[in-house]
Coordinates of C-alpha atoms in Angstrom, one line a residue:
M1 CA -27.8 113.6 120.2
R2 CA -26.7 117.2 121.2
P3 CA -27.8 120.1 119.0
S4 CA -25.3 121.9 116.8
R5 CA -24.0 125.3 117.5
P6 CA -26.8 127.9 116.6
R7 CA -26.3 130.2 113.8
H8 CA -25.4 133.7 114.6
A9 CA -26.7 136.7 112.6
L10 CA -24.6 139.4 111.1
G11 CA -24.8 142.3 112.7
G12 CA -41.5 145.2 128.4
N13 CA -42.8 145.6 125.2
P14 CA -43.9 149.3 125.6
R15 CA -47.4 150.5 124.7
G16 CA -48.0 152.1 121.4
A17 CA -48.2 155.5 123.1
A18 CA -44.9 155.2 124.5
L19 CA -43.4 154.5 121.1
G20 CA -45.2 157.6 119.7
A21 CA -44.0 159.7 122.5
L22 CA -40.5 158.4 122.0
V23 CA -40.5 159.3 118.3
L24 CA -42.1 162.7 118.9
A25 CA -39.5 163.5 121.5
G26 CA -36.8 162.7 119.0
A27 CA -38.3 165.1 116.4
A28 CA -38.8 167.9 119.1
A29 CA -35.0 167.6 119.9
V30 CA -34.0 169.1 116.5
A31 CA -33.8 172.8 116.8
V32 CA -34.8 175.3 114.1
N33 CA -31.3 175.8 113.1
G34 CA -31.0 172.1 112.2
S35 CA -28.9 171.1 115.1
A36 CA -30.0 168.6 117.7
V37 CA -30.0 169.5 121.4
A38 CA -31.0 166.2 122.9
Q39 CA -32.2 162.8 122.1
P40 CA -34.6 160.6 124.1
A41 CA -32.8 158.7 126.8
P42 CA -32.4 154.8 126.1
V43 CA -35.0 152.7 128.2
E44 CA -35.8 149.1 128.6
W45 CA -38.3 147.9 125.9
I46 CA -38.9 144.4 127.1
K47 CA -41.9 144.0 129.5
N48 CA -41.1 142.0 132.6
S49 CA -37.5 141.8 131.7
E50 CA -36.3 140.5 135.0
F51 CA -39.4 138.3 135.6
R52 CA -40.4 140.1 138.8
D53 CA -44.0 139.8 137.9
P54 CA -46.0 136.7 136.8
L55 CA -44.6 135.2 133.6
A56 CA -47.8 135.8 131.9
R57 CA -47.1 139.5 132.0
G58 CA -45.5 140.2 128.8
W59 CA -44.5 136.7 127.8
S60 CA -46.4 134.0 125.9
C61 CA -45.0 130.5 126.9
E62 CA -45.4 126.8 125.9
G63 CA -44.0 124.0 127.9
E64 CA -43.2 123.5 131.6
F65 CA -42.0 126.5 133.7
T66 CA -41.4 127.5 137.3
Q67 CA -40.7 131.0 138.6
T68 CA -38.1 131.1 141.4
D69 CA -36.2 133.8 143.3
R70 CA -33.4 133.6 140.5
G71 CA -35.9 134.1 137.6
V72 CA -37.5 131.5 135.3
E73 CA -36.6 127.8 135.0
G74 CA -37.8 125.9 131.9
R75 CA -37.8 122.2 131.7
P76 CA -37.7 120.9 128.0
G77 CA -39.1 117.5 127.0
E78 CA -38.7 115.1 124.2
Q79 CA -41.3 117.1 122.2
S80 CA -40.9 120.6 123.7
Y81 CA -37.9 123.0 124.2
A82 CA -40.1 125.0 126.7
G83 CA -40.0 128.5 125.1
C84 CA -41.4 131.9 125.8
T85 CA -41.9 134.7 123.2
Q86 CA -42.6 138.5 123.3
K87 CA -43.3 140.9 120.6
V88 CA -41.4 144.2 121.0
A89 CA -41.8 147.5 119.2
V90 CA -38.5 149.1 117.8
V91 CA -37.5 152.2 115.9
A92 CA -36.3 151.4 112.4
G93 CA -32.6 152.6 111.6
T94 CA -31.5 152.5 115.2
S95 CA -29.6 149.9 117.5
Y96 CA -30.2 148.5 121.0
S97 CA -28.2 147.0 123.6
F98 CA -29.4 143.2 123.7
A99 CA -28.5 141.3 126.8
A100 CA -29.4 138.2 128.8
S101 CA -28.3 136.3 132.0
M102 CA -28.9 132.5 131.6
A103 CA -27.7 129.1 132.8
G104 CA -28.3 125.5 132.1
A105 CA -28.2 123.0 129.3
Y106 CA -28.4 124.7 125.9
T107 CA -30.1 128.0 126.7
F108 CA -31.0 130.2 124.0
V109 CA -32.2 133.8 123.8
T110 CA -33.0 135.2 120.4
V111 CA -34.3 138.2 118.5
S112 CA -35.7 137.7 115.1
G113 CA -37.3 140.1 112.6
T114 CA -34.6 142.8 112.8
G115 CA -34.7 143.7 109.1
T116 CA -30.9 143.3 108.7
G117 CA -28.8 140.5 107.6
S118 CA -30.5 137.2 108.4
G119 CA -32.9 139.1 110.6
E120 CA -31.8 137.0 113.7
V121 CA -29.3 137.4 116.7
T122 CA -28.8 134.7 119.3
L123 CA -27.1 134.5 122.6
W124 CA -26.5 131.2 124.0
A125 CA -24.9 129.2 126.8
D126 CA -24.3 125.6 127.8
G127 CA -23.4 124.7 131.3
P128 CA -24.4 125.1 135.1
N129 CA -22.7 128.5 135.6
W130 CA -24.5 131.8 135.1
R131 CA -23.5 133.8 132.1
S132 CA -24.3 137.4 131.3
L133 CA -24.0 137.9 127.5
A134 CA -24.6 141.1 125.5
T135 CA -24.4 142.4 121.9
T136 CA -25.4 145.3 119.9
L137 CA -28.7 144.7 118.0
A138 CA -29.0 146.7 114.7
I139 CA -32.5 147.3 113.4
G140 CA -33.1 147.8 109.7
N141 CA -36.4 148.5 108.0
S142 CA -38.5 146.8 110.9
H143 CA -40.8 148.2 113.6
E144 CA -41.3 145.0 115.6
V145 CA -39.0 142.2 116.6
T146 CA -39.7 138.9 118.3
V147 CA -37.9 138.0 121.5
T148 CA -37.6 134.3 122.4
F149 CA -35.9 132.3 125.1
H150 CA -35.8 128.5 125.3
G151 CA -33.9 125.3 126.0
W152 CA -33.3 122.3 123.8
Y153 CA -35.3 119.1 123.2
G154 CA -34.6 116.3 125.6
Q155 CA -31.9 118.4 127.5
G156 CA -31.9 119.3 131.1
P157 CA -33.6 122.3 132.9
Y158 CA -32.4 125.9 132.1
Q159 CA -32.7 129.3 133.9
V160 CA -33.0 132.8 132.6
N161 CA -33.2 135.7 135.0
R162 CA -32.9 138.7 132.7
V163 CA -33.7 139.6 129.0
S164 CA -32.9 143.0 128.1
M165 CA -33.3 145.5 125.2
I166 CA -32.1 149.1 126.0
G167 CA -32.4 151.8 123.4
P168 CA -32.7 153.0 120.9
M169 CA -29.3 154.4 120.0
Y170 CA -29.5 156.7 117.0
P171 CA -26.7 156.7 114.3
N172 CA -24.3 159.5 114.5
E173 CA -25.1 161.9 111.6
C174 CA -22.7 164.5 112.6
A175 CA -19.7 163.5 110.3
S176 CA -19.7 165.4 107.0
P177 CA -18.8 163.4 103.9
S178 CA -15.4 163.9 102.2
P179 CA -15.8 166.3 99.4
T180 CA -15.8 165.0 95.8
P181 CA -13.7 167.2 93.3
G182 CA -16.0 168.9 90.8
V183 CA -19.1 168.0 92.7
P184 CA -20.8 171.2 94.5
A185 CA -21.2 171.0 98.3
P186 CA -24.6 170.3 99.5
T187 CA -26.6 173.3 100.5
S188 CA -28.2 171.5 103.5
T189 CA -27.2 168.6 105.7
R190 CA -29.1 166.1 107.7
P191 CA -29.8 167.1 111.5
C192 CA -26.9 166.0 113.8
L193 CA -28.3 163.1 115.8
P194 CA -25.7 162.1 118.6
R195 CA -25.7 158.7 119.9
P196 CA -27.2 158.6 123.5
V197 CA -25.2 156.5 126.0
A198 CA -27.1 153.5 127.3
P199 CA -27.3 153.0 130.9
P200 CA -25.3 150.2 132.8
T201 CA -26.9 146.7 132.0
G202 CA -25.6 144.5 134.8
A203 CA -27.1 141.1 135.5
A204 CA -30.4 141.2 137.4

């Protein structure tokens, strides 16, 4: 019996020092006059995202796996879907470019704990041809998400050669709200935080 289509949500793990430096860099970007001069450049937040190092670097796995020159191949069994997970620090209230390149029978790459909607976003594919999929991952009131890739019980082998989260992209706070008749204009506004442009995210 084949699994049903997965539910889609609405909508390496850096060291703690890296996260702190990123937040401080964003704060330092706001000039004294209240305007932003820069934002930290988006970076890759998943450790060993292209599986060029041993799988144990960054990923915690259960099941049967083989690393090849094309990435990672998982072999699900009747009692195991051969999955790997990684905890990734995120910046609340921002967004990330979430992407994966995969092939094989029922391959899933999921982010959970986003703090928005159902809290879960899934990319998935079924078939022998490689597919590169991407979406925008919105982060709500969350400072850590769980990234998982796996196959499905009793199905054939699957392959993954890239799992990526590039960001954060900050919301654009530059737009002024429309004035409301009879309501005084605010005496101050929030700093302008332009959205950085993420670098190209081609398949590994």
